[in-house]
N, CA and C atoms as an extended XYZ file, in Angstrom:
432
Properties=species:S:1:pos:R:3:atomname:S:1:resname:S:1:resid:I:1 pbc="F F F"
N       134.432       58.109      147.026 N   MET     1
C       133.838       58.399      147.307 CA  MET     1
C       132.779       57.834      147.644 C   MET     1
N       131.409       57.625      148.226 N   SER     2
C       130.913       56.853      148.777 CA  SER     2
C       128.642       58.481      148.076 C   SER     2
N       128.291       58.551      147.085 N   TYR     3
C       126.732       59.254      147.179 CA  TYR     3
C       126.779       59.527      148.708 C   TYR     3
N       126.449       59.096      149.790 N   GLU     4
C       126.281       59.385      150.754 CA  GLU     4
C       127.388       60.777      150.755 C   GLU     4
N       128.465       60.351      151.386 N   ILE     5
C       129.752       61.599      151.157 CA  ILE     5
C       129.408       62.724      150.063 C   ILE     5
N       129.157       62.756      148.612 N   VAL     6
C       129.274       63.461      148.244 CA  VAL     6
C       127.643       64.092      148.151 C   VAL     6
N       127.554       63.756      148.359 N   LYS     7
C       125.536       64.921      148.894 CA  LYS     7
C       125.862       65.558      149.927 C   LYS     7
N       126.695       64.630      151.045 N   ALA     8
C       126.814       65.599      152.410 CA  ALA     8
C       127.122       67.461      151.926 C   ALA     8
N       128.549       67.103      151.346 N   LEU     9
C       128.898       67.893      150.485 CA  LEU     9
C       128.887       68.846      149.764 C   LEU     9
N       127.613       68.378      149.114 N   HIS    10
C       126.774       69.529      148.345 CA  HIS    10
C       126.140       69.712      148.501 C   HIS    10
N       125.532       69.150      149.822 N   ILE    11
C       124.295       70.230      150.860 CA  ILE    11
C       124.561       71.679      152.277 C   ILE    11
N       126.092       71.478      152.268 N   ILE    12
C       126.998       72.140      152.997 CA  ILE    12
C       127.724       73.131      151.863 C   ILE    12
N       127.978       72.555      150.430 N   SER    13
C       128.443       73.481      149.081 CA  SER    13
C       126.946       75.076      149.240 C   SER    13
N       125.948       74.108      149.271 N   VAL    14
C       124.951       74.697      148.431 CA  VAL    14
C       124.029       75.898      149.898 C   VAL    14
N       124.500       75.739      150.904 N   ILE    15
C       123.883       76.199      151.965 CA  ILE    15
C       125.004       77.526      152.155 C   ILE    15
N       126.213       77.619      152.444 N   ALA    16
C       126.598       78.882      151.819 CA  ALA    16
C       126.280       79.362      150.831 C   ALA    16
N       126.034       79.008      149.444 N   TRP    17
C       126.570       79.681      148.933 CA  TRP    17
C       124.744       79.805      148.685 C   TRP    17
N       123.757       79.862      149.350 N   MET    18
C       122.775       79.950      149.418 CA  MET    18
C       123.318       81.714      150.526 C   MET    18
N       123.894       81.125      151.549 N   ALA    19
C       123.630       82.234      152.803 CA  ALA    19
C       124.611       83.256      151.810 C   ALA    19
N       124.661       83.300      150.450 N   GLY    20
C       125.908       84.657      150.370 CA  GLY    20
C       124.027       85.150      149.236 C   GLY    20
N       124.243       83.998      148.576 N   LEU    21
C       122.465       85.157      147.934 CA  LEU    21
C       121.575       85.344      148.732 C   LEU    21
N       121.358       85.276      149.280 N   LEU    22
C       120.149       86.294      150.606 CA  LEU    22
C       121.097       86.822      151.150 C   LEU    22
N       122.759       87.232      150.789 N   TYR    23
C       123.030       88.327      151.816 CA  TYR    23
C       123.682       89.327      151.099 C   TYR    23
N       124.304       89.825      149.405 N   LEU    24
C       124.915       89.761      149.544 CA  LEU    24
C       124.011       90.296      148.747 C   LEU    24
N       122.649       91.149      147.681 N   PRO    25
C       121.185       91.398      147.990 CA  PRO    25
C       121.462       92.753      149.135 C   PRO    25
N       121.381       92.099      149.644 N   ARG    26
C       120.327       92.669      151.523 CA  ARG    26
C       121.546       93.976      151.624 C   ARG    26
N       122.854       93.368      151.433 N   LEU    27
C       124.435       93.840      151.314 CA  LEU    27
C       123.988       95.471      150.305 C   LEU    27
N       123.885       95.569      149.382 N   PHE    28
C       123.385       96.206      148.219 CA  PHE    28
C       122.129       97.656      148.542 C   PHE    28
N       121.765       96.757      149.186 N   VAL    29
C       120.300       97.815      150.100 CA  VAL    29
C       120.371       98.537      150.796 C   VAL    29
N       121.291       98.608      151.772 N   TYR    30
C       122.230       99.802      152.302 CA  TYR    30
C       123.246      100.467      151.904 C   TYR    30
N       124.161       99.892      150.969 N   HIS    31
C       124.670      100.589      150.116 CA  HIS    31
C       124.364      101.819      148.954 C   HIS    31
N       122.639      101.287      148.971 N   ALA    32
C       122.394      102.002      147.644 CA  ALA    32
C       122.641      103.427      148.675 C   ALA    32
N       121.631      102.624      149.771 N   ASP    33
C       121.132      104.030      150.620 CA  ASP    33
C       122.055      105.064      151.188 C   ASP    33
N       123.524      104.502      151.176 N   THR    34
C       123.978      105.192      151.434 CA  THR    34
C       124.889      106.224      150.396 C   THR    34
N       125.713      107.652      151.298 N   PRO    35
C       126.489      108.468      150.456 CA  PRO    35
C       128.272      107.823      149.935 C   PRO    35
N       128.147      107.243      147.908 N   SER    36
C       129.351      107.811      147.560 CA  SER    36
C       130.790      108.127      148.588 C   SER    36
N       131.391      106.824      147.882 N   GLY    37
C       132.198      107.996      149.022 CA  GLY    37
C       132.972      108.243      150.925 C   GLY    37
N       131.391      107.992      151.045 N   SER    38
C       131.248      107.472      152.559 CA  SER    38
C       132.303      106.185      153.142 C   SER    38
N       132.827      106.304      154.639 N   VAL    39
C       133.390      105.697      154.721 CA  VAL    39
C       132.546      103.919      155.274 C   VAL    39
N       131.192      104.563      155.271 N   GLN    40
C       130.152      103.151      155.141 CA  GLN    40
C       130.372      102.769      154.089 C   GLN    40
N       129.940      103.536      152.558 N   ALA    41
C       130.054      103.260      151.372 CA  ALA    41
C       131.332      101.700      150.395 C   ALA    41
N       132.179      102.570      151.509 N   GLU    42
C       133.465      102.153      151.014 CA  GLU    42
C       134.071      100.241      152.425 C   GLU    42
N       133.631      100.142      153.136 N   THR    43
C       132.859       99.278      153.988 CA  THR    43
C       132.783       98.190      152.992 C   THR    43
N       130.917       98.579      153.179 N   PHE    44
C       130.149       97.671      152.020 CA  PHE    44
C       130.643       97.208      151.422 C   PHE    44
N       131.635       98.086      150.340 N   LYS    45
C       132.246       96.936      148.750 CA  LYS    45
C       132.900       96.632      149.782 C   LYS    45
N       134.273       96.443      150.475 N   ILE    46
C       135.040       95.818      151.027 CA  ILE    46
C       133.898       94.130      151.292 C   ILE    46
N       132.801       94.313      152.269 N   MET    47
C       132.311       93.323      152.262 CA  MET    47
C       132.150       92.754      151.214 C   MET    47
N       131.151       93.727      150.330 N   GLU    48
C       130.533       92.446      149.623 CA  GLU    48
C       131.254       91.649      148.146 C   GLU    48
N       132.584       92.486      148.710 N   ARG    49
C       134.167       92.420      147.991 CA  ARG    49
C       133.683       90.754      147.887 C   ARG    49
N       134.354       90.590      148.973 N   ARG    50
C       135.116       89.978      150.490 CA  ARG    50
C       133.729       88.545      150.210 C   ARG    50
N       132.672       88.907      150.421 N   LEU    51
C       131.517       87.677      150.312 CA  LEU    51
C       131.543       87.150      149.471 C   LEU    51
N       131.319       88.119      147.943 N   LEU    52
C       131.593       87.703      146.615 CA  LEU    52
C       132.894       86.156      146.452 C   LEU    52
N       133.664       87.232      146.720 N   LYS    53
C       135.637       86.031      146.627 CA  LYS    53
C       135.677       84.696      147.222 C   LYS    53
N       134.741       84.767      148.537 N   ALA    54
C       135.989       84.034      149.197 CA  ALA    54
C       134.464       83.193      149.443 C   ALA    54
N       134.134       83.575      149.908 N   ILE    55
C       132.706       83.016      150.061 CA  ILE    55
C       131.642       81.815      149.358 C   ILE    55
N       131.209       82.878      148.396 N   MET    56
C       129.994       82.235      146.706 CA  MET    56
C       131.170       82.162      145.807 C   MET    56
N       132.035       82.754      146.311 N   ASN    57
C       132.269       81.702      143.843 CA  ASN    57
C       132.482       80.536      144.333 C   ASN    57
N       133.421       80.324      145.530 N   PRO    58
C       134.356       78.703      145.229 CA  PRO    58
C       133.052       77.657      146.128 C   PRO    58
N       131.685       78.544      147.411 N   ALA    59
C       131.073       77.352      148.119 CA  ALA    59
C       129.962       77.006      146.125 C   ALA    59
N       129.996       78.291      145.138 N   MET    60
C       128.680       78.132      143.156 CA  MET    60
C       129.599       76.698      143.311 C   MET    60
N       130.812       76.935      142.790 N   ILE    61
C       131.869       75.919      142.173 CA  ILE    61
C       131.946       74.565      143.367 C   ILE    61
N       131.746       74.788      144.025 N   PHE    62
C       131.764       73.330      144.853 CA  PHE    62
C       130.458       72.318      144.731 C   PHE    62
N       129.304       73.044      145.217 N   THR    63
C       127.511       72.974      144.305 CA  THR    63
C       127.397       72.645      142.977 C   THR    63
N       128.485       72.652      142.364 N   PHE    64
C       128.397       72.503      141.167 CA  PHE    64
C       129.418       71.644      140.696 C   PHE    64
N       130.400       70.783      140.940 N   ILE    65
C       130.538       69.484      141.373 CA  ILE    65
C       130.622       68.591      141.589 C   ILE    65
N       130.111       69.514      143.032 N   PHE    66
C       129.344       67.175      144.061 CA  PHE    66
C       128.036       67.636      143.201 C   PHE    66
N       127.696       68.714      142.430 N   GLY    67
C       126.231       68.185      142.115 CA  GLY    67
C       126.403       66.803      140.595 C   GLY    67
N       127.098       68.212      139.779 N   ILE    68
C       128.317       66.652      138.960 CA  ILE    68
C       128.214       65.282      139.405 C   ILE    68
N       128.568       65.763      140.214 N   TRP    69
C       129.248       63.713      141.407 CA  TRP    69
C       128.066       63.191      141.585 C   TRP    69
N       127.404       63.309      141.737 N   MET    70
C       126.580       62.987      141.759 CA  MET    70
C       125.612       62.563      141.031 C   MET    70
N       124.841       63.296      140.343 N   LEU    71
C       124.260       62.837      138.377 CA  LEU    71
C       124.567       61.014      137.571 C   LEU    71
N       126.881       61.426      137.839 N   VAL    72
C       127.488       60.511      137.236 CA  VAL    72
C       126.754       59.333      138.384 C   VAL    72
N       126.818       59.783      139.834 N   LEU    73
C       126.466       58.398      140.281 CA  LEU    73
C       125.171       58.146      140.380 C   LEU    73
N       125.014       58.490      140.361 N   ALA    74
C       122.898       58.072      139.832 CA  ALA    74
C       121.693       59.312      138.915 C   ALA    74
N       123.257       58.388      137.885 N   PRO    75
C       122.858       59.022      136.161 CA  PRO    75
C       120.968       59.183      135.792 C   PRO    75
N       120.323       57.937      136.579 N   ALA    76
C       119.271       57.635      136.556 CA  ALA    76
C       118.229       58.973      136.187 C   ALA    76
N       118.182       59.285      137.911 N   LEU    77
C       118.148       60.897      138.455 CA  LEU    77
C       118.294       61.614      137.461 C   LEU    77
N       118.222       61.642      136.106 N   LEU    78
C       118.215       62.645      135.010 CA  LEU    78
C       116.602       61.916      134.350 C   LEU    78
N       116.769       60.749      134.367 N   THR    79
C       114.855       60.895      133.731 CA  THR    79
C       113.562       61.722      134.595 C   THR    79
N       113.784       61.548      136.319 N   GLU    80
C       112.742       62.679      136.482 CA  GLU    80
C       112.837       63.806      136.618 C   GLU    80
N       111.812       64.065      136.189 N   ILE    81
C       111.268       65.538      136.173 CA  ILE    81
C       111.571       66.844      137.023 C   ILE    81
N       111.175       66.322      138.099 N   TRP    82
C       111.307       67.046      139.067 CA  TRP    82
C       113.076       67.123      139.524 C   TRP    82
N       113.886       66.790      138.697 N   MET    83
C       115.539       67.005      138.784 CA  MET    83
C       115.126       67.731      137.324 C   MET    83
N       115.099       67.477      136.968 N   MET    84
C       115.113       68.698      135.671 CA  MET    84
C       114.646       69.466      136.616 C   MET    84
N       113.424       70.033      136.718 N   ILE    85
C       112.765       71.420      137.198 CA  ILE    85
C       114.224       72.346      138.430 C   ILE    85
N       114.841       71.100      138.585 N   LYS    86
C       115.979       71.773      139.768 CA  LYS    86
C       117.224       72.456      139.137 C   LYS    86
N       117.181       71.328      138.572 N   ILE    87
C       118.985       72.296      137.702 CA  ILE    87
C       118.158       73.562      137.168 C   ILE    87
N       116.646       73.142      136.104 N   VAL    88
C       116.375       74.446      135.470 CA  VAL    88
C       116.481       75.630      136.701 C   VAL    88
N       116.539       75.872      137.973 N   CYS    89
C       116.238       76.924      138.764 CA  CYS    89
C       118.061       76.712      139.342 C   CYS    89
N       118.612       75.928      139.191 N   VAL    90
C       120.147       76.062      139.953 CA  VAL    90
C       120.404       76.739      139.555 C   VAL    90
N       119.607       76.954      138.033 N   PHE    91
C       120.936       77.692      136.962 CA  PHE    91
C       119.851       79.181      136.532 C   PHE    91
N       118.997       78.772      137.144 N   GLY    92
C       118.718       80.231      137.700 CA  GLY    92
C       119.336       81.047      139.195 C   GLY    92
N       119.677       80.457      139.525 N   LEU    93
C       120.045       80.270      141.146 CA  LEU    93
C       122.327       80.933      140.400 C   LEU    93
N       122.254       80.094      139.339 N   ALA    94
C       123.970       80.706      138.856 CA  ALA    94
C       123.615       82.174      137.939 C   ALA    94
N       122.382       82.516      137.605 N   GLY    95
C       122.365       83.598      137.276 CA  GLY    95
C       122.390       84.464      137.792 C   GLY    95
N       121.532       84.423      138.612 N   CYS    96
C       121.177       85.456      140.304 CA  CYS    96
C       123.446       85.467      140.421 C   CYS    96
N       123.494       84.571      140.998 N   HIS    97
C       125.572       85.176      141.095 CA  HIS    97
C       125.733       85.999      139.819 C   HIS    97
N       125.185       85.646      138.758 N   GLY    98
C       126.142       86.727      137.714 CA  GLY    98
C       126.204       87.354      138.379 C   GLY    98
N       124.498       88.008      138.161 N   LEU    99
C       124.260       89.449      138.573 CA  LEU    99
C       124.143       90.201      139.476 C   LEU    99
N       124.298       90.125      140.836 N   PHE   100
C       124.640       89.506      142.144 CA  PHE   100
C       126.336       90.781      141.912 C   PHE   100
N       126.699       89.483      140.984 N   SER   101
C       128.072       90.114      140.446 CA  SER   101
C       128.501       90.940      139.678 C   SER   101
N       127.763       92.305      138.678 N   ARG   102
C       127.838       92.515      138.100 CA  ARG   102
C       126.989       93.314      138.661 C   ARG   102
N       126.125       94.150      139.911 N   MET   103
C       125.310       94.587      140.544 CA  MET   103
C       126.283       94.984      141.553 C   MET   103
N       127.706       93.855      142.786 N   ARG   104
C       128.692       94.384      143.057 CA  ARG   104
C       129.398       95.310      141.787 C   ARG   104
N       130.104       95.192      140.882 N   ARG   105
C       130.984       95.622      140.102 CA  ARG   105
C       130.857       97.201      140.138 C   ARG   105
N       129.338       97.471      140.079 N   ASP   106
C       128.808       98.739      139.762 CA  ASP   106
C       128.754       99.594      140.488 C   ASP   106
N       128.576       98.246      142.115 N   LEU   107
C       128.874       99.272      143.776 CA  LEU   107
C       130.573      100.218      143.396 C   LEU   107
N       131.152       98.854      143.019 N   GLU   108
C       132.344       98.622      143.816 CA  GLU   108
C       132.630      100.274      142.774 C   GLU   108
N       131.912      100.257      141.514 N   ASN   109
C       132.527      101.983      140.729 CA  ASN   109
C       132.019      102.640      141.240 C   ASN   109
N       131.730      103.134      142.067 N   ASP   110
C       130.370      104.170      142.861 CA  ASP   110
C       129.400      104.485      141.504 C   ASP   110
N       128.727      103.538      140.426 N   ARG   111
C       127.781      102.957      139.604 CA  ARG   111
C       126.449      102.779      140.854 C   ARG   111
N       125.414      104.254      140.668 N   LEU   112
C       124.182      102.444      141.186 CA  LEU   112
C       123.186      102.970      139.981 C   LEU   112
N       123.575      101.846      139.329 N   PRO   113
C       122.475      101.620      138.245 CA  PRO   113
C       120.811      101.335      138.815 C   PRO   113
N       120.263      100.399      140.111 N   TYR   114
C       119.362      100.379      140.890 CA  TYR   114
C       118.604      100.982      142.256 C   TYR   114
N       117.947      101.535      142.149 N   SER   115
C       116.995      101.904      143.805 CA  SER   115
C       117.093      100.717      144.810 C   SER   115
N       117.485      101.536      145.940 N   SER   116
C       117.454      100.279      147.059 CA  SER   116
C       116.456       99.589      146.744 C   SER   116
N       115.463      100.145      146.103 N   LYS   117
C       113.732       98.815      146.670 CA  LYS   117
C       113.714       97.539      145.919 C   LYS   117
N       115.058       98.372      143.667 N   VAL   118
C       115.428       97.402      143.051 CA  VAL   118
C       116.250       95.769      143.757 C   VAL   118
N       116.754       96.502      144.256 N   TYR   119
C       117.798       95.456      144.676 CA  TYR   119
C       117.427       95.003      145.732 C   TYR   119
N       115.867       95.304      146.949 N   ARG   120
C       115.059       94.137      148.079 CA  ARG   120
C       114.931       93.459      147.292 C   ARG   120
N       113.894       94.302      145.624 N   ILE   121
C       113.370       93.323      145.617 CA  ILE   121
C       114.636       91.951      144.183 C   ILE   121
N       114.899       91.915      144.508 N   TRP   122
C       116.083       91.493      144.270 CA  TRP   122
C       117.036       89.605      144.438 C   TRP   122
N       116.883       90.504      146.095 N   ASN   123
C       116.742       89.591      147.228 CA  ASN   123
C       115.720       89.157      147.507 C   ASN   123
N       114.298       88.737      146.489 N   GLU   124
C       113.719       87.809      147.264 CA  GLU   124
C       113.679       86.592      145.465 C   GLU   124
N       115.011       87.156      144.981 N   ALA   125
C       114.928       86.383      143.686 CA  ALA   125
C       115.320       84.417      143.901 C   ALA   125
N       117.138       84.365      144.683 N   PRO   126
C       116.894       83.029      145.513 CA  PRO   126
C       116.165       82.174      145.690 C   PRO   126
N       115.583       83.322      146.766 N   THR   127
C       114.890       82.175      147.182 CA  THR   127
C       113.267       81.848      147.262 C   THR   127
N       112.141       82.859      146.412 N   VAL   128
C       112.064       81.845      145.669 CA  VAL   128
C       112.500       80.315      144.835 C   VAL   128
N       113.752       80.035      144.274 N   LEU   129
C       114.126       79.522      143.237 CA  LEU   129
C       115.089       78.491      144.519 C   LEU   129
N       114.791       78.181      145.327 N   MET   130
C       115.894       77.899      146.836 CA  MET   130
C       114.425       77.032      147.282 C   MET   130
N       113.515       77.280      147.075 N   ILE   131
C       112.413       76.898      147.674 CA  ILE   131
C       111.503       75.903      146.815 C   ILE   131
N       111.213       76.596      145.470 N   ILE   132
C       111.173       75.294      144.207 CA  ILE   132
C       112.096       74.000      144.469 C   ILE   132
N       113.577       74.969      144.788 N   ILE   133
C       114.383       73.218      145.091 CA  ILE   133
C       114.309       72.488      146.227 C   ILE   133
N       113.276       72.796      147.205 N   VAL   134
C       113.874       71.566      148.089 CA  VAL   134
C       112.881       71.350      147.779 C   VAL   134
N       111.524       72.181      147.751 N   VAL   135
C       110.443       70.724      147.185 CA  VAL   135
C       110.586       69.614      146.297 C   VAL   135
N       111.403       69.839      145.409 N   MET   136
C       111.937       68.993      144.540 CA  MET   136
C       112.162       68.100      144.873 C   MET   136
N       113.855       68.792      145.540 N   VAL   137
C       114.184       67.312      145.835 CA  VAL   137
C       113.824       66.807      147.635 C   VAL   137
N       113.108       66.775      148.426 N   VAL   138
C       112.097       67.209      149.037 CA  VAL   138
C       111.172       65.540      148.749 C   VAL   138
N       109.298       66.546      147.941 N   VAL   139
C       108.405       65.703      148.197 CA  VAL   139
C       109.068       65.190      146.445 C   VAL   139
N       110.137       65.159      145.493 N   LYS   140
C       109.313       64.571      144.415 CA  LYS   140
C       108.373       63.989      143.629 C   LYS   140
N       107.881       65.172      143.666 N   PRO   141
C       106.220       64.821      143.189 CA  PRO   141
C       106.614       65.060      141.105 C   PRO   141
N       105.692       62.911      141.644 N   ASP   142
C       104.819       62.695      140.261 CA  ASP   142
C       103.986       62.985      138.985 C   ASP   142
N       104.843       63.851      138.336 N   PHE   143
C       104.264       64.266      137.105 CA  PHE   143
C       103.804       63.610      136.494 C   PHE   143
N       103.213       62.397      135.669 N   THR   144
C       103.327       61.870      135.756 CA  THR   144
C       101.148       61.147      135.862 C   THR   144
């Protein structure tokens, strides 16, 4: 498979993953403001579980597979500082993913360890990381 095809598949995976990373904590905001045990709360549980398991988890896995594949095809990219910054931010996104997964389990079990305000703040973390990643990949700043 050519580098361009792998890159296209990587971008598609990233878009799906980012959609989930941006939407799931927004669902948490609404869920946190809903009475436990209500029909609404149960609906949020279903939405959150399906988003994480059917979209986000596979999209993250494919993002990593295609990203690593691109690095295998073009290993010189690993010598670029912008790529190192991008990789660190991608691991930050994976950390958010893990945290959101734990938050979802807490809400699934009717535990509310955070207020809707905290979920609202966490909703911004993937956005900040995404901005850094896009700037690094598009601008490819020269740090020398």
